[in-house]
Amino acid sequence: TKPTVGLSSGIILDGARPEEVYSWRAALLVDMNAGVLGLSLGEQKLGDLIPFRADAHAQFAFQLHRRLELAADIPLTVYQADNFQLLRDQGFATAGINAAGLGELRLVPRVLLLDPRDFPVGLAVLPELRLPTGDKQSFLGTRNITFAPRLAAERAFGPLRLLGNIGYRFRT
């Protein structure tokens, strides 16, 4: 799961409410994870290959047109701990991973299909592209472009907003 980059989205789910034309947002989001990549031998867990990881996301969004928002996420792994000695202890000759690096650049346009101010439910399509800019050997990215389109639905109940997303990731 990746954080959303849209102007009026939640933290994890995208919304379908447009902002004023030419409005923009820039943000820096920091997230930390523990137990990122575990190693097991049968039923026995030997430990975590990446026990800790801290990421930063430079995010930008711009409402270009009433129905079109352009957004980007530049992820950077600030630090990830390396415990690949667990593999070497099992007889696997493997190098460690980079402690920091660039992740996969995400380009996330949002096209409004139904404006929630005019319809009972707002709908938007987000044809996200993830570019292979991250080091795949260090678990910072993949080797190919990923296409991750999704549909965002939104319904407001006064100040409360109900968001729902459905999508699929196409990758080779």
CSV table of N, CA and C in Angstrom, one decimal:
chain,number,residue,atom,x,y,z
A,1,THR,N,0.8,-1.2,0.0
A,1,THR,CA,0.0,0.0,0.0
A,1,THR,C,0.9,1.2,0.0
A,2,LYS,N,0.6,2.2,-0.9
A,2,LYS,CA,1.3,3.4,-1.0
A,2,LYS,C,0.4,4.6,-0.5
A,3,PRO,N,1.0,5.6,0.0
A,3,PRO,CA,0.2,6.8,0.4
A,3,PRO,C,-0.3,7.5,-0.8
A,4,THR,N,-1.5,8.1,-0.6
A,4,THR,CA,-2.1,8.8,-1.8
A,4,THR,C,-1.4,10.2,-1.9
A,5,VAL,N,-1.5,10.7,-3.1
A,5,VAL,CA,-0.8,12.0,-3.4
A,5,VAL,C,-1.8,13.1,-3.8
A,6,GLY,N,-3.1,12.7,-3.9
A,6,GLY,CA,-4.1,13.7,-4.4
A,6,GLY,C,-4.4,14.8,-3.5
A,7,LEU,N,-4.9,15.9,-4.1
A,7,LEU,CA,-5.2,17.1,-3.3
A,7,LEU,C,-6.2,16.9,-2.2
A,8,SER,N,-7.3,16.1,-2.5
A,8,SER,CA,-8.3,15.9,-1.5
A,8,SER,C,-8.6,14.5,-1.1
A,9,SER,N,-7.5,13.7,-1.1
A,9,SER,CA,-7.6,12.3,-0.8
A,9,SER,C,-7.3,12.1,0.7
A,10,GLY,N,-7.5,10.8,1.1
A,10,GLY,CA,-7.1,10.4,2.4
A,10,GLY,C,-5.6,10.1,2.5
A,11,ILE,N,-5.2,9.3,3.5
A,11,ILE,CA,-3.8,8.9,3.6
A,11,ILE,C,-3.6,7.7,2.7
A,12,ILE,N,-4.5,6.8,2.7
A,12,ILE,CA,-4.3,5.6,1.9
A,12,ILE,C,-5.3,5.5,0.7
A,13,LEU,N,-6.5,6.0,0.9
A,13,LEU,CA,-7.5,5.9,-0.1
A,13,LEU,C,-7.7,7.3,-0.9
A,14,ASP,N,-7.8,7.1,-2.2
A,14,ASP,CA,-8.1,8.3,-3.0
A,14,ASP,C,-9.5,8.7,-3.0
A,15,GLY,N,-9.8,10.0,-3.1
A,15,GLY,CA,-11.1,10.5,-3.1
A,15,GLY,C,-11.5,10.9,-4.6
A,16,ALA,N,-12.7,11.4,-4.7
A,16,ALA,CA,-13.2,11.8,-6.0
A,16,ALA,C,-13.7,13.3,-6.0
A,17,ARG,N,-13.3,14.0,-5.1
A,17,ARG,CA,-13.7,15.4,-5.0
A,17,ARG,C,-12.6,16.3,-5.6
A,18,PRO,N,-13.0,17.1,-6.6
A,18,PRO,CA,-12.0,18.0,-7.2
A,18,PRO,C,-11.8,19.3,-6.3
A,19,GLU,N,-10.6,19.9,-6.4
A,19,GLU,CA,-10.3,21.1,-5.8
A,19,GLU,C,-10.5,22.2,-6.9
A,20,GLU,N,-10.3,23.5,-6.5
A,20,GLU,CA,-10.4,24.6,-7.4
A,20,GLU,C,-9.3,24.5,-8.5
A,21,VAL,N,-9.5,24.9,-9.7
A,21,VAL,CA,-8.6,24.8,-10.8
A,21,VAL,C,-7.4,25.7,-10.4
A,22,TYR,N,-6.2,25.1,-10.7
A,22,TYR,CA,-4.9,25.7,-10.4
A,22,TYR,C,-4.5,25.7,-8.9
A,23,SER,N,-5.2,24.9,-8.1
A,23,SER,CA,-4.8,24.8,-6.7
A,23,SER,C,-3.7,23.7,-6.7
A,24,TRP,N,-2.9,23.7,-5.7
A,24,TRP,CA,-1.8,22.7,-5.7
A,24,TRP,C,-1.4,22.4,-4.2
A,25,ARG,N,-0.6,21.3,-4.1
A,25,ARG,CA,-0.2,20.9,-2.8
A,25,ARG,C,1.2,20.3,-2.9
A,26,ALA,N,2.0,20.5,-2.0
A,26,ALA,CA,3.3,19.9,-1.8
A,26,ALA,C,3.4,19.4,-0.4
A,27,ALA,N,3.9,18.2,-0.2
A,27,ALA,CA,3.9,17.6,1.1
A,27,ALA,C,5.2,16.7,1.2
A,28,LEU,N,5.6,16.5,2.4
A,28,LEU,CA,6.6,15.5,2.7
A,28,LEU,C,6.1,14.6,3.8
A,29,LEU,N,5.9,13.3,3.4
A,29,LEU,CA,5.4,12.3,4.3
A,29,LEU,C,6.5,11.3,4.7
A,30,VAL,N,6.6,11.0,5.9
A,30,VAL,CA,7.6,10.1,6.4
A,30,VAL,C,6.8,8.9,7.0
A,31,ASP,N,7.3,7.7,6.7
A,31,ASP,CA,6.7,6.5,7.3
A,31,ASP,C,7.8,5.5,7.7
A,32,MET,N,7.5,4.7,8.7
A,32,MET,CA,8.5,3.8,9.2
A,32,MET,C,7.8,2.4,9.3
A,33,ASN,N,8.5,1.4,9.0
A,33,ASN,CA,8.0,0.0,9.1
A,33,ASN,C,9.0,-0.9,9.8
A,34,ALA,N,8.4,-1.9,10.5
A,34,ALA,CA,9.2,-2.9,11.2
A,34,ALA,C,8.9,-4.2,10.6
A,35,GLY,N,9.9,-5.1,10.6
A,35,GLY,CA,9.6,-6.5,10.1
A,35,GLY,C,9.3,-6.5,8.6
A,36,VAL,N,10.0,-5.8,7.8
A,36,VAL,CA,9.6,-5.6,6.4
A,36,VAL,C,9.8,-6.9,5.6
A,37,LEU,N,10.8,-7.7,5.8
A,37,LEU,CA,11.1,-8.9,5.0
A,37,LEU,C,11.5,-10.0,6.0
A,38,GLY,N,10.7,-10.9,6.2
A,38,GLY,CA,11.0,-12.0,7.2
A,38,GLY,C,11.6,-13.2,6.5
A,39,LEU,N,12.4,-14.0,7.2
A,39,LEU,CA,13.0,-15.2,6.7
A,39,LEU,C,12.5,-16.4,7.6
A,40,SER,N,12.0,-17.4,6.9
A,40,SER,CA,11.5,-18.6,7.7
A,40,SER,C,12.2,-19.8,7.1
A,41,LEU,N,12.4,-20.8,7.9
A,41,LEU,CA,12.8,-22.1,7.5
A,41,LEU,C,11.8,-23.1,7.9
A,42,GLY,N,10.9,-23.5,7.0
A,42,GLY,CA,9.8,-24.3,7.3
A,42,GLY,C,8.8,-23.5,8.2
A,43,GLU,N,8.4,-24.0,9.3
A,43,GLU,CA,7.5,-23.3,10.2
A,43,GLU,C,8.3,-22.3,11.2
A,44,GLN,N,9.6,-22.4,11.2
A,44,GLN,CA,10.4,-21.6,12.1
A,44,GLN,C,10.8,-20.3,11.5
A,45,LYS,N,10.5,-19.2,12.1
A,45,LYS,CA,11.0,-17.9,11.7
A,45,LYS,C,12.4,-17.7,12.2
A,46,LEU,N,13.3,-17.4,11.3
A,46,LEU,CA,14.7,-17.2,11.6
A,46,LEU,C,15.0,-15.7,12.0
A,47,GLY,N,14.1,-14.8,11.5
A,47,GLY,CA,14.3,-13.4,11.8
A,47,GLY,C,13.9,-12.6,10.6
A,48,ASP,N,14.2,-11.3,10.7
A,48,ASP,CA,13.8,-10.3,9.6
A,48,ASP,C,15.1,-9.9,8.8
A,49,LEU,N,15.0,-10.1,7.5
A,49,LEU,CA,16.1,-9.7,6.7
A,49,LEU,C,16.3,-8.2,6.6
A,50,ILE,N,15.1,-7.5,6.6
A,50,ILE,CA,15.1,-6.0,6.8
A,50,ILE,C,14.2,-5.8,8.0
A,51,PRO,N,14.8,-5.6,9.2
A,51,PRO,CA,14.1,-5.4,10.4
A,51,PRO,C,13.4,-4.1,10.5
A,52,PHE,N,14.0,-3.1,9.9
A,52,PHE,CA,13.4,-1.7,10.0
A,52,PHE,C,13.7,-0.9,8.7
A,53,ARG,N,12.7,0.0,8.4
A,53,ARG,CA,12.9,0.8,7.2
A,53,ARG,C,12.2,2.1,7.5
A,54,ALA,N,12.8,3.2,7.1
A,54,ALA,CA,12.2,4.6,7.1
A,54,ALA,C,12.2,5.2,5.7
A,55,ASP,N,11.0,5.6,5.3
A,55,ASP,CA,10.9,6.2,4.0
A,55,ASP,C,10.4,7.6,4.1
A,56,ALA,N,10.7,8.4,3.1
A,56,ALA,CA,10.2,9.8,2.9
A,56,ALA,C,9.6,9.9,1.5
A,57,HIS,N,8.4,10.6,1.4
A,57,HIS,CA,7.8,10.7,0.1
A,57,HIS,C,7.6,12.2,-0.1
A,58,ALA,N,8.3,12.7,-1.2
A,58,ALA,CA,8.0,14.1,-1.6
A,58,ALA,C,6.8,14.0,-2.6
A,59,GLN,N,5.7,14.7,-2.2
A,59,GLN,CA,4.5,14.6,-3.0
A,59,GLN,C,4.1,15.9,-3.5
A,60,PHE,N,3.6,15.9,-4.8
A,60,PHE,CA,3.1,17.1,-5.5
A,60,PHE,C,1.8,16.8,-6.2
A,61,ALA,N,0.9,17.7,-6.1
A,61,ALA,CA,-0.4,17.6,-6.8
A,61,ALA,C,-0.8,18.9,-7.3
A,62,PHE,N,-1.4,18.9,-8.5
A,62,PHE,CA,-1.9,20.2,-9.2
A,62,PHE,C,-3.2,19.9,-9.9
A,63,GLN,N,-4.2,20.7,-9.6
A,63,GLN,CA,-5.5,20.6,-10.3
A,63,GLN,C,-5.4,21.5,-11.5
A,64,LEU,N,-5.2,20.8,-12.7
A,64,LEU,CA,-5.0,21.5,-13.9
A,64,LEU,C,-6.3,21.9,-14.6
A,65,HIS,N,-7.3,21.1,-14.4
A,65,HIS,CA,-8.6,21.4,-15.0
A,65,HIS,C,-9.7,20.9,-14.0
A,66,ARG,N,-10.9,21.3,-14.2
A,66,ARG,CA,-12.0,20.9,-13.3
A,66,ARG,C,-12.0,19.4,-13.2
A,67,ARG,N,-11.7,18.7,-14.2
A,67,ARG,CA,-11.8,17.2,-14.2
A,67,ARG,C,-10.4,16.5,-14.3
A,68,LEU,N,-9.3,17.2,-14.2
A,68,LEU,CA,-8.0,16.6,-14.3
A,68,LEU,C,-7.0,17.1,-13.2
A,69,GLU,N,-6.5,16.2,-12.4
A,69,GLU,CA,-5.5,16.5,-11.4
A,69,GLU,C,-4.2,15.7,-11.8
A,70,LEU,N,-3.1,16.3,-11.7
A,70,LEU,CA,-1.8,15.7,-12.0
A,70,LEU,C,-1.0,15.6,-10.6
A,71,ALA,N,-0.5,14.4,-10.3
A,71,ALA,CA,0.2,14.3,-9.1
A,71,ALA,C,1.4,13.3,-9.3
A,72,ALA,N,2.4,13.5,-8.4
A,72,ALA,CA,3.6,12.7,-8.4
A,72,ALA,C,4.1,12.4,-7.0
A,73,ASP,N,4.7,11.3,-6.8
A,73,ASP,CA,5.3,10.9,-5.5
A,73,ASP,C,6.7,10.4,-5.8
A,74,ILE,N,7.7,11.1,-5.1
A,74,ILE,CA,9.1,10.7,-5.3
A,74,ILE,C,9.5,10.1,-3.9
A,75,PRO,N,9.5,8.7,-3.9
A,75,PRO,CA,9.8,8.1,-2.6
A,75,PRO,C,11.4,7.9,-2.5
A,76,LEU,N,11.8,8.1,-1.2
A,76,LEU,CA,13.2,7.9,-0.9
A,76,LEU,C,13.3,7.1,0.4
A,77,THR,N,14.0,6.0,0.3
A,77,THR,CA,14.3,5.2,1.5
A,77,THR,C,15.4,5.9,2.2
A,78,VAL,N,15.1,6.5,3.4
A,78,VAL,CA,16.1,7.2,4.2
A,78,VAL,C,17.1,6.2,4.9
A,79,TYR,N,16.5,5.1,5.4
A,79,TYR,CA,17.4,4.1,6.0
A,79,TYR,C,16.6,2.8,6.1
A,80,GLN,N,17.3,1.7,5.7
A,80,GLN,CA,16.8,0.4,6.0
A,80,GLN,C,17.9,-0.5,6.6
A,81,ALA,N,17.6,-1.2,7.7
A,81,ALA,CA,18.5,-2.0,8.3
A,81,ALA,C,18.7,-3.3,7.6
A,82,ASP,N,19.9,-3.8,7.5
A,82,ASP,CA,20.3,-5.0,6.8
A,82,ASP,C,20.7,-6.1,7.7
A,83,ASN,N,19.9,-7.2,7.7
A,83,ASN,CA,20.2,-8.4,8.5
A,83,ASN,C,20.4,-9.6,7.6
A,84,PHE,N,21.0,-9.4,6.4
A,84,PHE,CA,21.2,-10.5,5.5
A,84,PHE,C,22.2,-11.6,5.9
A,85,GLN,N,22.8,-11.3,7.1
A,85,GLN,CA,23.7,-12.3,7.7
A,85,GLN,C,22.9,-13.6,8.0
A,86,LEU,N,21.6,-13.4,8.2
A,86,LEU,CA,20.7,-14.6,8.4
A,86,LEU,C,20.8,-15.6,7.2
A,87,LEU,N,20.8,-15.0,6.0
A,87,LEU,CA,21.0,-15.9,4.8
A,87,LEU,C,22.4,-16.5,4.7
A,88,ARG,N,23.4,-15.7,5.0
A,88,ARG,CA,24.7,-16.2,4.9
A,88,ARG,C,24.9,-17.3,5.9
A,89,ASP,N,24.3,-17.2,7.1
A,89,ASP,CA,24.4,-18.3,8.1
A,89,ASP,C,23.7,-19.6,7.6
A,90,GLN,N,22.8,-19.5,6.7
A,90,GLN,CA,22.2,-20.7,6.1
A,90,GLN,C,22.9,-21.2,4.9
A,91,GLY,N,24.1,-20.6,4.6
A,91,GLY,CA,24.9,-21.1,3.4
A,91,GLY,C,24.7,-20.4,2.1
A,92,PHE,N,23.9,-19.3,2.1
A,92,PHE,CA,23.6,-18.5,0.9
A,92,PHE,C,24.7,-17.4,0.7
A,93,ALA,N,25.4,-17.4,-0.4
A,93,ALA,CA,26.4,-16.3,-0.6
A,93,ALA,C,25.6,-15.1,-1.2
A,94,THR,N,25.3,-14.1,-0.3
A,94,THR,CA,24.6,-13.0,-0.8
A,94,THR,C,25.2,-11.7,-0.2
A,95,ALA,N,25.2,-10.7,-1.0
A,95,ALA,CA,25.6,-9.4,-0.5
A,95,ALA,C,24.5,-8.7,0.3
A,96,GLY,N,24.8,-7.7,1.0
A,96,GLY,CA,23.7,-7.0,1.7
A,96,GLY,C,23.0,-6.0,0.7
A,97,ILE,N,22.2,-5.1,1.3
A,97,ILE,CA,21.5,-4.2,0.5
A,97,ILE,C,21.9,-2.8,0.8
A,98,ASN,N,21.5,-1.9,-0.1
A,98,ASN,CA,21.8,-0.4,0.2
A,98,ASN,C,21.0,0.0,1.3
A,99,ALA,N,21.5,0.8,2.2
A,99,ALA,CA,20.8,1.3,3.4
A,99,ALA,C,19.9,2.5,3.0
A,100,ALA,N,20.1,3.1,1.9
A,100,ALA,CA,19.2,4.2,1.4
A,100,ALA,C,19.2,4.3,-0.1
A,101,GLY,N,18.2,4.9,-0.6
A,101,GLY,CA,18.1,5.1,-2.1
A,101,GLY,C,16.7,5.5,-2.5
A,102,LEU,N,16.7,5.8,-3.8
A,102,LEU,CA,15.4,6.3,-4.5
A,102,LEU,C,14.5,5.1,-4.7
A,103,GLY,N,13.2,5.3,-4.5
A,103,GLY,CA,12.3,4.2,-4.8
A,103,GLY,C,11.7,4.4,-6.2
A,104,GLU,N,10.5,3.8,-6.4
A,104,GLU,CA,9.8,4.0,-7.7
A,104,GLU,C,9.0,5.2,-7.8
A,105,LEU,N,9.4,6.1,-8.8
A,105,LEU,CA,8.6,7.3,-9.0
A,105,LEU,C,7.2,7.0,-9.5
A,106,ARG,N,6.2,7.6,-8.8
A,106,ARG,CA,4.8,7.4,-9.1
A,106,ARG,C,4.2,8.6,-9.8
A,107,LEU,N,3.6,8.4,-10.9
A,107,LEU,CA,2.8,9.5,-11.6
A,107,LEU,C,1.4,9.1,-11.5
A,108,VAL,N,0.6,10.0,-10.9
A,108,VAL,CA,-0.8,9.6,-10.6
A,108,VAL,C,-1.8,10.7,-11.1
A,109,PRO,N,-2.2,10.7,-12.3
A,109,PRO,CA,-3.3,11.6,-12.8
A,109,PRO,C,-4.6,11.1,-12.2
A,110,ARG,N,-5.5,12.0,-12.0
A,110,ARG,CA,-6.9,11.7,-11.5
A,110,ARG,C,-7.9,12.3,-12.4
A,111,VAL,N,-8.7,11.5,-13.1
A,111,VAL,CA,-9.7,12.1,-14.0
A,111,VAL,C,-11.1,11.9,-13.3
A,112,LEU,N,-11.8,13.0,-13.1
A,112,LEU,CA,-13.1,13.0,-12.5
A,112,LEU,C,-14.1,12.6,-13.5
A,113,LEU,N,-14.9,11.5,-13.1
A,113,LEU,CA,-16.0,11.0,-13.9
A,113,LEU,C,-17.3,11.6,-13.5
A,114,LEU,N,-17.6,11.6,-12.2
A,114,LEU,CA,-18.8,12.2,-11.6
A,114,LEU,C,-18.4,13.1,-10.4
A,115,ASP,N,-18.7,14.3,-10.4
A,115,ASP,CA,-18.4,15.3,-9.4
A,115,ASP,C,-19.4,15.0,-8.2
A,116,PRO,N,-18.9,14.8,-7.0
A,116,PRO,CA,-19.8,14.5,-5.9
A,116,PRO,C,-20.6,15.7,-5.5
A,117,ARG,N,-20.3,16.9,-6.0
A,117,ARG,CA,-21.1,18.1,-5.7
A,117,ARG,C,-22.4,18.1,-6.6
A,118,ASP,N,-22.4,17.3,-7.7
A,118,ASP,CA,-23.5,17.2,-8.6
A,118,ASP,C,-24.2,15.9,-8.6
A,119,PHE,N,-23.6,14.9,-8.1
A,119,PHE,CA,-24.1,13.5,-8.1
A,119,PHE,C,-24.1,12.9,-6.7
A,120,PRO,N,-25.0,12.0,-6.4
A,120,PRO,CA,-25.0,11.4,-5.0
A,120,PRO,C,-23.6,10.7,-4.6
A,121,VAL,N,-22.9,10.2,-5.7
A,121,VAL,CA,-21.6,9.6,-5.4
A,121,VAL,C,-20.6,10.2,-6.4
A,122,GLY,N,-19.4,10.5,-6.0
A,122,GLY,CA,-18.4,11.0,-6.9
A,122,GLY,C,-17.5,9.8,-7.3
A,123,LEU,N,-17.1,9.8,-8.6
A,123,LEU,CA,-16.3,8.8,-9.1
A,123,LEU,C,-15.1,9.4,-9.9
A,124,ALA,N,-13.9,8.8,-9.7
A,124,ALA,CA,-12.7,9.2,-10.5
A,124,ALA,C,-11.9,8.0,-10.8
A,125,VAL,N,-11.2,8.1,-11.9
A,125,VAL,CA,-10.3,7.0,-12.4
A,125,VAL,C,-8.9,7.6,-12.2
A,126,LEU,N,-8.0,6.7,-11.7
A,126,LEU,CA,-6.6,7.1,-11.5
A,126,LEU,C,-5.7,6.1,-12.2
A,127,PRO,N,-5.2,6.4,-13.4
A,127,PRO,CA,-4.3,5.5,-14.1
A,127,PRO,C,-2.9,5.7,-13.7
A,128,GLU,N,-2.5,5.2,-12.6
A,128,GLU,CA,-1.2,5.4,-12.0
A,128,GLU,C,-0.1,4.6,-12.7
A,129,LEU,N,1.0,5.2,-12.9
A,129,LEU,CA,2.2,4.6,-13.5
A,129,LEU,C,3.3,4.6,-12.5
A,130,ARG,N,4.0,3.5,-12.3
A,130,ARG,CA,5.2,3.5,-11.4
A,130,ARG,C,6.4,3.2,-12.3
A,131,LEU,N,7.4,4.0,-12.2
A,131,LEU,CA,8.6,3.9,-13.1
A,131,LEU,C,9.7,3.2,-12.3
A,132,PRO,N,10.4,2.3,-13.0
A,132,PRO,CA,11.4,1.5,-12.3
A,132,PRO,C,12.7,2.3,-12.0
A,133,THR,N,12.6,3.3,-11.1
A,133,THR,CA,13.7,4.1,-10.7
A,133,THR,C,14.4,3.6,-9.5
A,134,GLY,N,13.8,2.6,-8.8
A,134,GLY,CA,14.4,2.1,-7.5
A,134,GLY,C,15.3,0.9,-7.8
A,135,ASP,N,16.3,0.7,-6.9
A,135,ASP,CA,17.2,-0.4,-6.9
A,135,ASP,C,16.5,-1.7,-6.5
A,136,LYS,N,16.3,-2.6,-7.5
A,136,LYS,CA,15.5,-3.8,-7.2
A,136,LYS,C,16.3,-4.8,-6.3
A,137,GLN,N,17.6,-4.7,-6.3
A,137,GLN,CA,18.4,-5.6,-5.4
A,137,GLN,C,18.3,-5.2,-4.0
A,138,SER,N,18.0,-3.9,-3.7
A,138,SER,CA,17.8,-3.4,-2.4
A,138,SER,C,16.3,-3.3,-2.0
A,139,PHE,N,15.4,-3.9,-2.8
A,139,PHE,CA,14.0,-3.9,-2.5
A,139,PHE,C,13.4,-2.5,-2.5
A,140,LEU,N,13.9,-1.7,-3.4
A,140,LEU,CA,13.4,-0.3,-3.5
A,140,LEU,C,12.6,-0.1,-4.7
A,141,GLY,N,12.5,-1.2,-5.6
A,141,GLY,CA,11.7,-1.0,-6.8
A,141,GLY,C,11.7,-2.4,-7.5
A,142,THR,N,11.1,-2.3,-8.7
A,142,THR,CA,11.0,-3.5,-9.6
A,142,THR,C,11.8,-3.1,-10.9
A,143,ARG,N,11.9,-4.1,-11.8
A,143,ARG,CA,12.7,-3.9,-13.0
A,143,ARG,C,11.8,-3.4,-14.2
A,144,ASN,N,10.5,-3.3,-14.0
A,144,ASN,CA,9.7,-2.9,-15.1
A,144,ASN,C,8.7,-1.8,-14.7
A,145,ILE,N,8.1,-1.2,-15.6
A,145,ILE,CA,7.0,-0.2,-15.4
A,145,ILE,C,5.8,-1.0,-14.8
A,146,THR,N,5.2,-0.4,-13.8
A,146,THR,CA,3.9,-1.0,-13.3
A,146,THR,C,2.8,0.0,-13.6
A,147,PHE,N,1.7,-0.6,-14.1
A,147,PHE,CA,0.5,0.2,-14.4
A,147,PHE,C,-0.5,-0.2,-13.3
A,148,ALA,N,-1.0,0.7,-12.5
A,148,ALA,CA,-1.9,0.4,-11.4
A,148,ALA,C,-3.1,1.3,-11.4
A,149,PRO,N,-4.0,1.0,-12.4
A,149,PRO,CA,-5.2,1.9,-12.4
A,149,PRO,C,-6.2,1.5,-11.3
A,150,ARG,N,-7.0,2.5,-10.9
A,150,ARG,CA,-8.0,2.2,-9.9
A,150,ARG,C,-9.2,3.2,-10.0
A,151,LEU,N,-10.3,2.8,-9.5
A,151,LEU,CA,-11.5,3.7,-9.5
A,151,LEU,C,-11.7,4.1,-8.0
A,152,ALA,N,-11.9,5.4,-7.9
A,152,ALA,CA,-12.2,6.0,-6.5
A,152,ALA,C,-13.6,6.4,-6.5
A,153,ALA,N,-14.3,6.1,-5.4
A,153,ALA,CA,-15.7,6.5,-5.2
A,153,ALA,C,-15.7,7.3,-3.9
A,154,GLU,N,-16.6,8.3,-3.8
A,154,GLU,CA,-16.7,9.1,-2.6
A,154,GLU,C,-18.1,9.6,-2.4
A,155,ARG,N,-18.5,9.6,-1.1
A,155,ARG,CA,-19.8,10.1,-0.7
A,155,ARG,C,-19.6,10.8,0.6
A,156,ALA,N,-20.1,12.1,0.6
A,156,ALA,CA,-20.0,12.9,1.8
A,156,ALA,C,-21.3,12.8,2.6
A,157,PHE,N,-21.2,12.8,3.9
A,157,PHE,CA,-22.3,12.9,4.9
A,157,PHE,C,-21.9,14.0,5.8
A,158,GLY,N,-22.2,15.2,5.4
A,158,GLY,CA,-21.8,16.4,6.1
A,158,GLY,C,-20.3,16.5,6.1
A,159,PRO,N,-19.7,16.7,7.3
A,159,PRO,CA,-18.2,16.8,7.3
A,159,PRO,C,-17.5,15.4,7.1
A,160,LEU,N,-18.3,14.3,7.2
A,160,LEU,CA,-17.7,12.9,7.1
A,160,LEU,C,-17.7,12.5,5.6
A,161,ARG,N,-16.6,12.0,5.2
A,161,ARG,CA,-16.4,11.5,3.8
A,161,ARG,C,-16.2,10.0,3.8
A,162,LEU,N,-16.9,9.2,3.0
A,162,LEU,CA,-16.8,7.8,2.9
A,162,LEU,C,-16.0,7.6,1.5
A,163,LEU,N,-14.8,7.0,1.6
A,163,LEU,CA,-14.0,6.7,0.4
A,163,LEU,C,-13.9,5.3,0.1
A,164,GLY,N,-13.9,4.9,-1.1
A,164,GLY,CA,-13.6,3.5,-1.5
A,164,GLY,C,-12.8,3.4,-2.8
A,165,ASN,N,-11.9,2.5,-2.9
A,165,ASN,CA,-11.0,2.3,-4.1
A,165,ASN,C,-11.0,0.9,-4.5
A,166,ILE,N,-11.0,0.7,-5.8
A,166,ILE,CA,-10.8,-0.7,-6.3
A,166,ILE,C,-9.9,-0.5,-7.5
A,167,GLY,N,-8.9,-1.5,-7.6
A,167,GLY,CA,-8.0,-1.4,-8.7
A,167,GLY,C,-7.2,-2.7,-8.9
A,168,TYR,N,-6.2,-2.6,-9.8
A,168,TYR,CA,-5.4,-3.7,-10.1
A,168,TYR,C,-4.0,-3.3,-10.5
A,169,ARG,N,-3.0,-4.0,-10.1
A,169,ARG,CA,-1.6,-3.7,-10.5
A,169,ARG,C,-1.2,-4.6,-11.7
A,170,PHE,N,-0.9,-4.1,-12.8
A,170,PHE,CA,-0.4,-4.8,-14.0
A,170,PHE,C,1.1,-4.7,-14.0
A,171,ARG,N,1.8,-5.8,-13.9
A,171,ARG,CA,3.3,-5.8,-14.0
A,171,ARG,C,3.8,-7.1,-14.6
A,172,THR,N,4.9,-7.0,-15.2
A,172,THR,CA,5.4,-8.3,-15.8
A,172,THR,C,6.4,-8.9,-14.9
